[in-house]
GROMACS .gro file of N, CA and C in nm:
model
  363
    1MET      N    1   7.475  17.111  27.958
    1MET     CA    2   7.492  17.243  27.923
    1MET      C    3   7.632  17.300  27.974
    2ALA      N    4   7.661  17.277  28.093
    2ALA     CA    5   7.786  17.324  28.149
    2ALA      C    6   7.903  17.263  28.081
    3LEU      N    7   7.891  17.130  28.041
    3LEU     CA    8   7.998  17.065  27.966
    3LEU      C    9   8.018  17.132  27.834
    4VAL      N   10   7.913  17.174  27.761
    4VAL     CA   11   7.927  17.242  27.632
    4VAL      C   12   7.987  17.374  27.654
    5LEU      N   13   7.955  17.445  27.757
    5LEU     CA   14   8.021  17.583  27.779
    5LEU      C   15   8.162  17.562  27.814
    6LEU      N   16   8.201  17.466  27.896
    6LEU     CA   17   8.349  17.444  27.920
    6LEU      C   18   8.424  17.406  27.796
    7HIS      N   19   8.361  17.334  27.709
    7HIS     CA   20   8.423  17.289  27.583
    7HIS      C   21   8.445  17.416  27.502
    8LEU      N   22   8.343  17.500  27.490
    8LEU     CA   23   8.355  17.624  27.413
    8LEU      C   24   8.467  17.718  27.470
    9VAL      N   25   8.477  17.726  27.599
    9VAL     CA   26   8.577  17.804  27.661
    9VAL      C   27   8.716  17.753  27.619
   10PHE      N   28   8.737  17.629  27.628
   10PHE     CA   29   8.870  17.573  27.591
   10PHE      C   30   8.894  17.594  27.440
   11LEU      N   31   8.794  17.578  27.355
   11LEU     CA   32   8.818  17.605  27.211
   11LEU      C   33   8.861  17.752  27.188
   12THR      N   34   8.791  17.840  27.257
   12THR     CA   35   8.825  17.982  27.244
   12THR      C   36   8.968  18.010  27.286
   13ILE      N   37   9.013  17.955  27.401
   13ILE     CA   38   9.146  17.974  27.442
   13ILE      C   39   9.243  17.906  27.344
   14PHE      N   40   9.211  17.783  27.295
   14PHE     CA   41   9.298  17.713  27.210
   14PHE      C   42   9.316  17.782  27.072
   15LEU      N   43   9.213  17.857  27.033
   15LEU     CA   44   9.223  17.929  26.902
   15LEU      C   45   9.339  18.025  26.899
   16HIS      N   46   9.381  18.080  27.009
   16HIS     CA   47   9.499  18.158  27.021
   16HIS      C   48   9.626  18.082  26.984
   17PHE      N   49   9.626  17.955  27.012
   17PHE     CA   50   9.742  17.869  26.982
   17PHE      C   51   9.751  17.828  26.840
   18ILE      N   52   9.632  17.821  26.773
   18ILE     CA   53   9.630  17.793  26.630
   18ILE      C   54   9.680  17.908  26.556
   19VAL      N   55   9.651  18.030  26.604
   19VAL     CA   56   9.701  18.150  26.529
   19VAL      C   57   9.849  18.163  26.534
   20ALA      N   58   9.914  18.127  26.640
   20ALA     CA   59  10.062  18.151  26.638
   20ALA      C   60  10.129  18.033  26.707
   21GLN      N   61  10.237  17.988  26.642
   21GLN     CA   62  10.327  17.894  26.696
   21GLN      C   63  10.465  17.961  26.706
   22GLN      N   64  10.543  17.922  26.811
   22GLN     CA   65  10.666  17.991  26.841
   22GLN      C   66  10.754  18.021  26.723
   23ASN      N   67  10.790  17.920  26.649
   23ASN     CA   68  10.887  17.937  26.541
   23ASN      C   69  10.838  17.978  26.408
   24THR      N   70  10.715  17.934  26.367
   24THR     CA   71  10.668  17.949  26.228
   24THR      C   72  10.562  18.056  26.223
   25GLY      N   73  10.498  18.100  26.326
   25GLY     CA   74  10.393  18.198  26.324
   25GLY      C   75  10.259  18.135  26.316
   26SER      N   76  10.248  18.004  26.291
   26SER     CA   77  10.113  17.943  26.286
   26SER      C   78  10.131  17.793  26.314
   27VAL      N   79  10.026  17.732  26.366
   27VAL     CA   80  10.029  17.592  26.385
   27VAL      C   81   9.952  17.524  26.273
   28THR      N   82  10.020  17.449  26.198
   28THR     CA   83   9.960  17.385  26.071
   28THR      C   84   9.910  17.243  26.111
   29VAL      N   85   9.818  17.196  26.025
   29VAL     CA   86   9.765  17.070  26.035
   29VAL      C   87   9.881  16.975  26.026
   30GLY      N   88   9.893  16.874  26.118
   30GLY     CA   89  10.000  16.782  26.119
   30GLY      C   90  10.107  16.825  26.221
   31ALA      N   91  10.100  16.945  26.271
   31ALA     CA   92  10.199  16.990  26.373
   31ALA      C   93  10.181  16.906  26.502
   32SER      N   94  10.292  16.882  26.570
   32SER     CA   95  10.281  16.805  26.692
   32SER      C   96  10.386  16.850  26.795
   33LEU      N   97  10.359  16.814  26.916
   33LEU     CA   98  10.449  16.832  27.027
   33LEU      C   99  10.471  16.699  27.098
   34THR      N  100  10.594  16.669  27.129
   34THR     CA  101  10.625  16.540  27.197
   34THR      C  102  10.677  16.574  27.338
   35ALA      N  103  10.626  16.490  27.431
   35ALA     CA  104  10.660  16.513  27.576
   35ALA      C  105  10.805  16.473  27.604
   36THR      N  106  10.889  16.575  27.602
   36THR     CA  107  11.028  16.557  27.635
   36THR      C  108  11.072  16.677  27.729
   37ALA      N  109  11.183  16.662  27.789
   37ALA     CA  110  11.227  16.761  27.891
   37ALA      C  111  11.245  16.910  27.826
   38ASN      N  112  11.288  16.917  27.707
   38ASN     CA  113  11.314  17.052  27.654
   38ASN      C  114  11.232  17.090  27.535
   39ILE      N  115  11.106  17.042  27.528
   39ILE     CA  116  11.017  17.079  27.418
   39ILE      C  117  10.968  17.221  27.431
   40LYS      N  118  10.966  17.292  27.320
   40LYS     CA  119  10.914  17.420  27.320
   40LYS      C  120  10.766  17.420  27.294
   41PRO      N  121  10.690  17.495  27.375
   41PRO     CA  122  10.544  17.494  27.360
   41PRO      C  123  10.503  17.580  27.241
   42TRP      N  124  10.364  17.563  27.206
   42TRP     CA  125  10.302  17.658  27.114
   42TRP      C  126  10.268  17.777  27.195
   43LEU      N  127  10.292  17.895  27.143
   43LEU     CA  128  10.257  18.021  27.210
   43LEU      C  129  10.142  18.087  27.145
   44SER      N  130  10.067  18.167  27.222
   44SER     CA  131   9.964  18.243  27.172
   44SER      C  132  10.027  18.363  27.095
   45SER      N  133   9.942  18.429  27.008
   45SER     CA  134   9.999  18.537  26.928
   45SER      C  135  10.063  18.650  27.017
   46SER      N  136  10.010  18.673  27.140
   46SER     CA  137  10.073  18.773  27.225
   46SER      C  138  10.190  18.717  27.308
   47GLY      N  139  10.203  18.588  27.309
   47GLY     CA  140  10.308  18.531  27.397
   47GLY      C  141  10.272  18.516  27.536
   48GLU      N  142  10.147  18.560  27.570
   48GLU     CA  143  10.100  18.553  27.711
   48GLU      C  144  10.076  18.408  27.761
   49PHE      N  145  10.029  18.329  27.662
   49PHE     CA  146   9.991  18.186  27.704
   49PHE      C  147  10.075  18.090  27.626
   50ALA      N  148  10.093  17.973  27.687
   50ALA     CA  149  10.165  17.866  27.620
   50ALA      C  150  10.082  17.738  27.632
   51PHE      N  151  10.095  17.651  27.526
   51PHE     CA  152  10.023  17.525  27.523
   51PHE      C  153  10.125  17.419  27.498
   52GLY      N  154  10.126  17.314  27.582
   52GLY     CA  155  10.220  17.205  27.559
   52GLY      C  156  10.225  17.113  27.682
   53PHE      N  157  10.338  17.046  27.690
   53PHE     CA  158  10.360  16.953  27.802
   53PHE      C  159  10.442  17.016  27.908
   54GLN      N  160  10.398  17.007  28.034
   54GLN     CA  161  10.475  17.053  28.152
   54GLN      C  162  10.520  16.924  28.232
   55GLN      N  163  10.647  16.915  28.257
   55GLN     CA  164  10.695  16.800  28.333
   55GLN      C  165  10.654  16.807  28.478
   56VAL      N  166  10.605  16.704  28.532
   56VAL     CA  167  10.560  16.702  28.668
   56VAL      C  168  10.686  16.683  28.759
   57GLN      N  169  10.703  16.773  28.857
   57GLN     CA  170  10.821  16.765  28.944
   57GLN      C  171  10.836  16.631  29.016
   58GLY      N  172  10.964  16.584  29.005
   58GLY     CA  173  10.996  16.461  29.078
   58GLY      C  174  10.964  16.331  29.004
   59ILE      N  175  10.895  16.342  28.892
   59ILE     CA  176  10.866  16.217  28.815
   59ILE      C  177  10.882  16.247  28.665
   60ASN      N  178  10.888  16.135  28.591
   60ASN     CA  179  10.909  16.150  28.444
   60ASN      C  180  10.777  16.165  28.369
   61ASN      N  181  10.669  16.198  28.427
   61ASN     CA  182  10.539  16.220  28.356
   61ASN      C  183  10.522  16.369  28.317
   62PHE      N  184  10.438  16.387  28.226
   62PHE     CA  185  10.406  16.521  28.179
   62PHE      C  186  10.257  16.548  28.181
   63LEU      N  187  10.220  16.672  28.190
   63LEU     CA  188  10.081  16.715  28.193
   63LEU      C  189  10.058  16.807  28.069
   64LEU      N  190   9.961  16.766  27.986
   64LEU     CA  191   9.927  16.855  27.875
   64LEU      C  192   9.843  16.973  27.926
   65SER      N  193   9.890  17.090  27.910
   65SER     CA  194   9.826  17.202  27.976
   65SER      C  195   9.837  17.337  27.897
   66ILE      N  196   9.770  17.440  27.952
   66ILE     CA  197   9.785  17.583  27.903
   66ILE      C  198   9.831  17.652  28.032
   67TRP      N  199   9.931  17.743  28.016
   67TRP     CA  200   9.979  17.815  28.131
   67TRP      C  201  10.018  17.961  28.089
   68TYR      N  202  10.035  18.040  28.195
   68TYR     CA  203  10.081  18.177  28.172
   68TYR      C  204  10.229  18.175  28.136
   69ASN      N  205  10.266  18.230  28.027
   69ASN     CA  206  10.406  18.213  27.977
   69ASN      C  207  10.497  18.331  28.019
   70LYS      N  208  10.443  18.446  28.055
   70LYS     CA  209  10.522  18.566  28.076
   70LYS      C  210  10.560  18.592  28.221
   71ILE      N  211  10.532  18.494  28.309
   71ILE     CA  212  10.565  18.511  28.451
   71ILE      C  213  10.669  18.406  28.484
   72PRO      N  214  10.753  18.428  28.585
   72PRO     CA  215  10.851  18.333  28.617
   72PRO      C  216  10.806  18.191  28.654
   73ASN      N  217  10.706  18.187  28.737
   73ASN     CA  218  10.649  18.050  28.778
   73ASN      C  219  10.537  18.019  28.673
   74ARG      N  220  10.556  17.914  28.600
   74ARG     CA  221  10.463  17.881  28.487
   74ARG      C  222  10.334  17.830  28.552
   75THR      N  223  10.243  17.919  28.585
   75THR     CA  224  10.117  17.889  28.649
   75THR      C  225  10.019  17.822  28.549
   76ILE      N  226   9.986  17.700  28.568
   76ILE     CA  227   9.892  17.629  28.481
   76ILE      C  228   9.753  17.685  28.500
   77ILE      N  229   9.687  17.707  28.387
   77ILE     CA  230   9.550  17.762  28.403
   77ILE      C  231   9.443  17.659  28.347
   78ARG      N  232   9.490  17.564  28.264
   78ARG     CA  233   9.395  17.466  28.213
   78ARG      C  234   9.469  17.331  28.189
   79TYR      N  235   9.410  17.227  28.220
   79TYR     CA  236   9.458  17.091  28.190
   79TYR      C  237   9.345  16.994  28.188
   80PRO      N  238   9.364  16.880  28.120
   80PRO     CA  239   9.248  16.782  28.108
   80PRO      C  240   9.200  16.743  28.242
   81GLU      N  241   9.066  16.716  28.253
   81GLU     CA  242   9.007  16.664  28.368
   81GLU      C  243   9.077  16.543  28.429
   82GLU      N  244   9.088  16.542  28.555
   82GLU     CA  245   9.158  16.436  28.629
   82GLU      C  246   9.312  16.446  28.608
   83GLY      N  247   9.361  16.554  28.556
   83GLY     CA  248   9.505  16.570  28.543
   83GLY      C  249   9.575  16.463  28.468
   84TRP      N  250   9.528  16.428  28.362
   84TRP     CA  251   9.588  16.331  28.267
   84TRP      C  252   9.740  16.350  28.266
   85MET      N  253   9.823  16.258  28.321
   85MET     CA  254   9.960  16.257  28.309
   85MET      C  255  10.000  16.158  28.212
   86VAL      N  256  10.100  16.190  28.128
   86VAL     CA  257  10.142  16.098  28.029
   86VAL      C  258  10.297  16.077  28.033
   87PRO      N  259  10.347  15.959  27.993
   87PRO     CA  260  10.486  15.937  28.006
   87PRO      C  261  10.570  16.011  27.888
   88THR      N  262  10.696  16.019  27.909
   88THR     CA  263  10.788  16.070  27.808
   88THR      C  264  10.761  16.002  27.677
   89GLY      N  265  10.763  16.079  27.569
   89GLY     CA  266  10.747  16.022  27.436
   89GLY      C  267  10.597  16.036  27.390
   90SER      N  268  10.506  16.068  27.471
   90SER     CA  269  10.372  16.092  27.429
   90SER      C  270  10.362  16.213  27.338
   91LYS      N  271  10.260  16.224  27.262
   91LYS     CA  272  10.262  16.329  27.158
   91LYS      C  273  10.120  16.386  27.146
   92VAL      N  274  10.107  16.518  27.121
   92VAL     CA  275   9.979  16.578  27.093
   92VAL      C  276   9.994  16.629  26.945
   93GLU      N  277   9.891  16.600  26.861
   93GLU     CA  278   9.911  16.640  26.717
   93GLU      C  279   9.771  16.705  26.675
   94LEU      N  280   9.788  16.800  26.586
   94LEU     CA  281   9.673  16.868  26.524
   94LEU      C  282   9.636  16.800  26.391
   95LEU      N  283   9.526  16.730  26.389
   95LEU     CA  284   9.494  16.652  26.269
   95LEU      C  285   9.372  16.717  26.206
   96LEU      N  286   9.371  16.707  26.072
   96LEU     CA  287   9.266  16.776  25.992
   96LEU      C  288   9.126  16.728  26.028
   97GLY      N  289   9.097  16.596  26.031
   97GLY     CA  290   8.959  16.547  26.070
   97GLY      C  291   8.929  16.535  26.212
   98SER      N  292   9.033  16.534  26.297
   98SER     CA  293   9.007  16.502  26.441
   98SER      C  294   9.044  16.618  26.535
   99GLY      N  295   9.103  16.723  26.490
   99GLY     CA  296   9.148  16.828  26.583
   99GLY      C  297   9.266  16.785  26.658
  100LEU      N  298   9.276  16.826  26.783
  100LEU     CA  299   9.386  16.787  26.870
  100LEU      C  300   9.369  16.639  26.914
  101VAL      N  301   9.476  16.567  26.901
  101VAL     CA  302   9.477  16.421  26.937
  101VAL      C  303   9.598  16.394  27.024
  102LEU      N  304   9.577  16.329  27.133
  102LEU     CA  305   9.687  16.288  27.228
  102LEU      C  306   9.722  16.151  27.197
  103LEU      N  307   9.843  16.127  27.163
  103LEU     CA  308   9.900  15.991  27.144
  103LEU      C  309   9.984  15.956  27.263
  104ARG      N  310   9.937  15.866  27.346
  104ARG     CA  311   9.993  15.837  27.476
  104ARG      C  312  10.097  15.721  27.461
  105ALA      N  313  10.228  15.747  27.493
  105ALA     CA  314  10.327  15.646  27.485
  105ALA      C  315  10.309  15.542  27.592
  106HIS      N  316  10.332  15.414  27.556
  106HIS     CA  317  10.322  15.311  27.644
  106HIS      C  318  10.462  15.245  27.670
  107MET      N  319  10.471  15.153  27.763
  107MET     CA  320  10.598  15.093  27.803
  107MET      C  321  10.671  15.032  27.682
  108TYR      N  322  10.597  14.977  27.592
  108TYR     CA  323  10.656  14.905  27.475
  108TYR      C  324  10.675  14.989  27.352
  109GLY      N  325  10.657  15.119  27.364
  109GLY     CA  326  10.686  15.212  27.252
  109GLY      C  327  10.568  15.238  27.161
  110ASP      N  328  10.458  15.171  27.186
  110ASP     CA  329  10.344  15.199  27.094
  110ASP      C  330  10.264  15.320  27.149
  111LEU      N  331  10.181  15.374  27.067
  111LEU     CA  332  10.102  15.489  27.105
  111LEU      C  333   9.954  15.462  27.102
  112ALA      N  334   9.879  15.510  27.197
  112ALA     CA  335   9.731  15.499  27.198
  112ALA      C  336   9.670  15.638  27.173
  113LEU      N  337   9.567  15.634  27.098
  113LEU     CA  338   9.501  15.759  27.051
  113LEU      C  339   9.398  15.805  27.146
  114TYR      N  340   9.398  15.936  27.187
  114TYR     CA  341   9.302  15.993  27.275
  114TYR      C  342   9.265  16.130  27.213
  115PRO      N  343   9.137  16.155  27.167
  115PRO     CA  344   9.100  16.285  27.127
  115PRO      C  345   9.096  16.378  27.238
  116VAL      N  346   9.183  16.486  27.237
  116VAL     CA  347   9.193  16.578  27.347
  116VAL      C  348   9.062  16.667  27.363
  117LEU      N  349   9.010  16.707  27.252
  117LEU     CA  350   8.896  16.799  27.260
  117LEU      C  351   8.768  16.736  27.317
  118HIS      N  352   8.769  16.608  27.339
  118HIS     CA  353   8.655  16.543  27.401
  118HIS      C  354   8.669  16.545  27.554
  119GLN      N  355   8.783  16.588  27.601
  119GLN     CA  356   8.808  16.595  27.745
  119GLN      C  357   8.771  16.734  27.789
  120VAL      N  358   8.717  16.738  27.915
  120VAL     CA  359   8.693  16.874  27.973
  120VAL      C  360   8.813  16.933  28.022
  121LEU      N  361   8.847  17.053  27.973
  121LEU     CA  362   8.967  17.124  28.019
  121LEU      C  363   8.929  17.246  28.104
   0.00000   0.00000   0.00000
């Protein structure tokens, strides 16, 4: 029961990101973010929250997360259970049949598929 409630809370928060994307006004099916140093996150319609990859200090890994966007220190408020860190080049994509999917980059350039919405955030 608690797992279902946590899942619903994340979906509710994420709906704000589907409503508005920073440059186009909406996040369309097929839209994606790639874990790189200067990637622009998807913003909520109010601009209060951001969804995307945050680079972990001191290492080249990234954390897929939601954070407060309008304060100087980007305070992370949600991230996948166990703090899934992914390497540079990993990608999150919004797919029609699957929802949010995390494609994790590997050493040899291939990507592995992880459905994000099945993780507790």
